[in-house]
Short mmCIF file of C-alpha atoms in Angstrom, two decimals:
data_model
loop_
_atom_site.label_atom_id
_atom_site.label_comp_id
_atom_site.label_asym_id
_atom_site.label_seq_id
_atom_site.Cartn_x
_atom_site.Cartn_y
_atom_site.Cartn_z
CA MET M 1 -121.98 81.30 213.99
CA PRO M 2 -120.51 81.54 209.80
CA ILE M 3 -123.08 80.58 207.29
CA ILE M 4 -121.75 76.66 206.17
CA ALA M 5 -123.15 76.77 202.59
CA PRO M 6 -122.46 73.27 200.90
CA SER M 7 -121.09 72.51 197.14
CA LEU M 8 -123.17 69.83 194.75
CA LEU M 9 -119.95 69.98 192.86
CA ALA M 10 -118.68 67.19 194.95
CA ALA M 11 -122.06 66.10 195.15
CA ASP M 12 -123.67 62.33 193.90
CA PHE M 13 -124.61 64.04 190.09
CA SER M 14 -126.98 60.75 190.05
CA ASN M 15 -128.94 61.98 193.23
CA LEU M 16 -128.69 65.03 193.70
CA ARG M 17 -132.15 65.27 194.82
CA GLN M 18 -131.60 63.06 197.66
CA GLU M 19 -128.24 64.97 198.53
CA MET M 20 -130.11 68.20 198.87
CA SER M 21 -132.30 66.83 201.44
CA ALA M 22 -128.89 65.40 203.33
CA VAL M 23 -127.69 68.95 203.91
CA VAL M 24 -131.20 70.23 204.74
CA GLU M 25 -129.66 72.85 207.83
CA ALA M 26 -127.67 74.43 205.42
CA PRO M 27 -128.65 77.65 205.27
CA TRP M 28 -127.02 78.15 201.33
CA LEU M 29 -126.07 75.62 198.61
CA HIS M 30 -123.32 76.13 196.54
CA LEU M 31 -124.13 75.74 193.02
CA ASP M 32 -121.03 75.88 190.72
CA VAL M 33 -121.66 76.57 186.53
CA MET M 34 -118.36 75.71 184.68
CA ASP M 35 -118.84 75.42 181.03
CA GLY M 36 -114.33 74.78 180.65
CA HIS M 37 -113.33 77.95 178.77
CA PHE M 38 -112.93 80.33 181.80
CA VAL M 39 -112.24 77.31 184.13
CA PRO M 40 -110.54 73.88 183.25
CA ASN M 41 -113.49 71.92 183.93
CA ILE M 42 -117.35 71.33 182.47
CA SER M 43 -119.72 70.88 185.35
CA PHE M 44 -123.62 72.03 184.80
CA GLY M 45 -125.97 74.77 183.95
CA MET M 46 -129.39 76.29 184.11
CA PRO M 47 -131.84 73.49 183.47
CA VAL M 48 -130.06 71.47 186.40
CA ILE M 49 -130.41 74.52 188.82
CA LYS M 50 -134.63 74.91 187.37
CA ALA M 51 -134.78 71.82 187.69
CA LEU M 52 -133.42 71.48 191.73
CA ARG M 53 -134.98 74.55 192.82
CA PRO M 54 -138.34 73.72 193.77
CA HIS M 55 -136.68 70.92 196.50
CA SER M 56 -134.65 73.45 198.45
CA GLN M 57 -135.88 76.39 201.03
CA ALA M 58 -132.01 76.62 200.86
CA LYS M 59 -130.65 80.16 199.60
CA PHE M 60 -128.74 79.07 196.34
CA ASP M 61 -126.18 80.65 196.25
CA VAL M 62 -124.29 80.62 192.00
CA HIS M 63 -121.20 80.47 191.18
CA LEU M 64 -120.63 81.79 187.25
CA MET M 65 -117.22 80.08 186.38
CA ILE M 66 -118.12 81.07 182.38
CA ASP M 67 -116.85 83.46 179.89
CA PRO M 68 -118.79 85.41 179.28
CA VAL M 69 -120.83 85.50 181.41
CA ASP M 70 -123.32 89.15 180.95
CA PRO M 71 -125.62 86.86 178.61
CA TYR M 72 -126.20 84.01 181.45
CA LEU M 73 -127.17 86.33 184.44
CA GLU M 74 -130.79 86.74 183.19
CA ALA M 75 -131.42 82.54 182.47
CA THR M 76 -129.20 82.37 186.04
CA ALA M 77 -131.99 84.53 188.45
CA LYS M 78 -134.49 82.96 186.18
CA ALA M 79 -133.89 79.28 186.89
CA GLY M 80 -134.00 79.76 190.81
CA ALA M 81 -130.74 82.12 191.68
CA ASP M 82 -131.18 84.10 194.63
CA HIS M 83 -127.76 84.80 194.67
CA ILE M 84 -125.37 85.29 191.93
CA THR M 85 -121.57 86.00 191.97
CA VAL M 86 -119.26 86.36 189.12
CA HIS M 87 -115.33 86.90 188.24
CA VAL M 88 -113.58 89.85 189.28
CA GLU M 89 -110.50 88.34 186.69
CA GLY M 90 -111.59 89.72 183.19
CA ASN M 91 -114.24 91.00 183.14
CA ALA M 92 -114.36 94.84 181.64
CA HIS M 93 -117.54 96.17 182.76
CA LEU M 94 -117.84 94.32 186.12
CA HIS M 95 -119.84 97.68 187.27
CA ARG M 96 -122.65 97.29 185.08
CA THR M 97 -122.71 93.38 185.65
CA LEU M 98 -123.15 93.81 189.06
CA GLN M 99 -125.95 96.61 188.03
CA THR M 100 -127.43 94.02 186.48
CA ILE M 101 -127.82 91.00 189.26
CA HIS M 102 -129.36 93.56 190.88
CA ALA M 103 -131.89 94.38 188.40
CA LEU M 104 -132.85 91.25 188.69
CA GLY M 105 -133.55 90.60 191.93
CA CYS M 106 -130.80 88.95 193.32
CA LYS M 107 -127.73 89.61 194.97
CA ALA M 108 -124.47 90.38 193.60
CA GLY M 109 -120.92 88.18 194.84
CA VAL M 110 -117.86 88.60 193.11
CA ALA M 111 -115.03 85.42 193.62
CA ILE M 112 -111.49 86.46 193.45
CA CYS M 113 -108.78 83.99 192.50
CA PRO M 114 -105.36 83.28 194.20
CA ALA M 115 -103.52 85.59 192.29
CA THR M 116 -105.33 88.30 192.45
CA PRO M 117 -105.20 91.35 194.99
CA PRO M 118 -108.02 91.92 197.31
CA GLU M 119 -107.72 95.92 195.42
CA ALA M 120 -108.84 94.80 191.86
CA LEU M 121 -112.56 95.33 194.93
CA SER M 122 -112.05 98.61 196.34
CA GLU M 123 -114.01 99.95 193.42
CA VAL M 124 -117.04 97.48 193.56
CA MET M 125 -117.73 97.75 197.65
CA ASP M 126 -120.83 100.43 197.02
CA LEU M 127 -122.36 97.47 194.88
CA VAL M 128 -121.06 93.95 195.78
CA ASP M 129 -123.50 92.28 198.35
CA ILE M 130 -120.83 88.67 199.19
CA ILE M 131 -117.43 88.40 198.52
CA LEU M 132 -116.03 85.22 198.06
CA VAL M 133 -112.38 84.42 198.38
CA MET M 134 -111.17 81.38 196.10
CA THR M 135 -108.85 79.68 198.63
CA VAL M 136 -107.57 77.30 195.48
CA ASN M 137 -107.67 78.14 191.97
CA PRO M 138 -111.59 77.30 190.43
CA GLY M 139 -112.22 74.81 188.31
CA PHE M 140 -111.80 71.38 190.58
CA GLY M 141 -113.00 70.49 193.76
CA GLY M 142 -110.69 68.43 196.50
CA GLN M 143 -108.23 70.63 196.35
CA LYS M 144 -105.66 71.71 198.41
CA PHE M 145 -105.85 75.57 200.24
CA LEU M 146 -103.52 78.06 199.95
CA HIS M 147 -102.23 78.99 203.28
CA GLY M 148 -101.24 82.21 201.57
CA GLN M 149 -105.28 83.64 201.49
CA PRO M 150 -105.89 84.30 204.66
CA ALA M 151 -104.23 87.82 204.83
CA LYS M 152 -105.95 88.56 201.91
CA ILE M 153 -109.29 87.83 204.16
CA ARG M 154 -107.64 89.80 206.67
CA THR M 155 -107.35 92.58 204.26
CA LEU M 156 -110.76 92.16 202.94
CA ALA M 157 -112.50 91.84 206.35
CA GLU M 158 -111.03 95.71 207.27
CA MET M 159 -112.28 97.09 203.35
CA ILE M 160 -115.44 95.80 204.21
CA ARG M 161 -115.22 97.30 207.78
CA ARG M 162 -113.74 100.20 206.00
CA SER M 163 -117.20 100.31 203.32
CA GLY M 164 -119.40 100.21 206.59
CA ARG M 165 -121.82 97.33 204.65
CA ASP M 166 -123.24 94.30 204.99
CA ILE M 167 -121.42 91.99 202.75
CA THR M 168 -120.96 88.79 203.78
CA LEU M 169 -118.00 87.52 203.13
CA GLY M 170 -117.21 84.32 201.66
CA VAL M 171 -114.67 81.64 200.76
CA ASP M 172 -114.33 78.49 198.58
CA GLY M 173 -111.54 75.33 198.00
CA GLY M 174 -110.60 73.38 200.46
CA ILE M 175 -112.58 74.35 203.57
CA ASP M 176 -112.57 71.65 205.80
CA GLU M 177 -112.08 71.16 209.80
CA THR M 178 -108.60 72.36 209.90
CA THR M 179 -109.02 75.04 207.76
CA THR M 180 -112.08 76.20 209.49
CA PRO M 181 -110.70 77.97 211.85
CA LEU M 182 -107.49 79.81 210.03
CA VAL M 183 -110.59 81.30 207.40
CA THR M 184 -113.36 82.55 210.24
CA GLU M 185 -110.46 84.08 212.44
CA ALA M 186 -109.10 86.06 209.26
CA GLY M 187 -113.08 87.02 209.00
CA ALA M 188 -114.86 85.01 207.19
CA THR M 189 -118.38 84.62 207.73
CA MET M 190 -119.16 82.46 204.90
CA LEU M 191 -117.90 79.16 204.23
CA VAL M 192 -118.04 76.71 200.98
CA ALA M 193 -117.59 73.35 201.52
CA GLY M 194 -117.91 70.33 199.02
CA SER M 195 -115.49 67.19 199.80
CA ALA M 196 -115.31 68.06 203.87
CA ILE M 197 -119.55 67.68 204.08
CA PHE M 198 -120.40 65.03 200.97
CA GLY M 199 -117.49 62.82 201.37
CA LYS M 200 -118.78 61.69 204.61
CA GLY M 201 -121.35 59.76 205.45
CA ASP M 202 -123.12 61.28 207.58
CA ARG M 203 -123.47 65.16 206.32
CA LYS M 204 -125.14 66.72 209.39
CA ALA M 205 -122.49 66.12 211.44
CA ALA M 206 -120.02 67.62 209.03
CA ILE M 207 -121.98 70.80 208.80
CA GLU M 208 -121.79 70.21 212.24
CA GLY M 209 -117.81 70.03 212.72
CA MET M 210 -117.09 72.62 210.96
CA ARG M 211 -119.59 75.58 213.11
CA ALA M 212 -117.54 73.70 216.11
CA VAL M 213 -114.32 75.02 215.03
CA ALA M 214 -115.34 78.07 214.09
CA ARG M 215 -113.07 81.20 215.65
CA PRO M 216 -114.22 84.61 215.94
CA ALA M 217 -112.77 87.02 214.39
CA ARG M 218 -109.62 89.03 215.29
CA ARG M 219 -108.92 92.74 214.96
CA ALA M 220 -105.65 93.64 214.39
#
């Protein structure tokens, strides 16, 4: 059963506390921090995460789409992040960044954009706790799923198997009841979903619907 992580980027920003309560059964909440530099959009920052933290028991899965990222790691942890995910792209010292995240008491994640090969993560498999495959180009919610990405998910699932470590393999972008079977069969164990959940009137039913269509990973 994959972890479902509703993405607050698709929620009603004028009522985020109520939006969180509508997905209370989800074990993770995904929070996208965008700076208008690394990606062409601006979302929210650490004060919003800090304000929301007391109102949810879910793990706060914070995805930093910012550049530079290292100066904001401590503030992200202090705001209440349980997991901090950074991008492999443009990070010349990823090894050190992941060590810093661990030192701050958080699980360390690495996100990988559609055009980046999975082998870019080969040197950090001993440090990463979460791998997040972007199945759209990052920056905006509501985009269409890129159907070339399941092959990358399969490769990363095999890399995780060979590492012998318990690494969560997540996907983010265009995830709904149609694409859930594709990515879970490829090996995804965590699904970030925005409009597929917050775009529905019954958020609980939307989450249950995605779980219902998930398929076991298929070994090559």
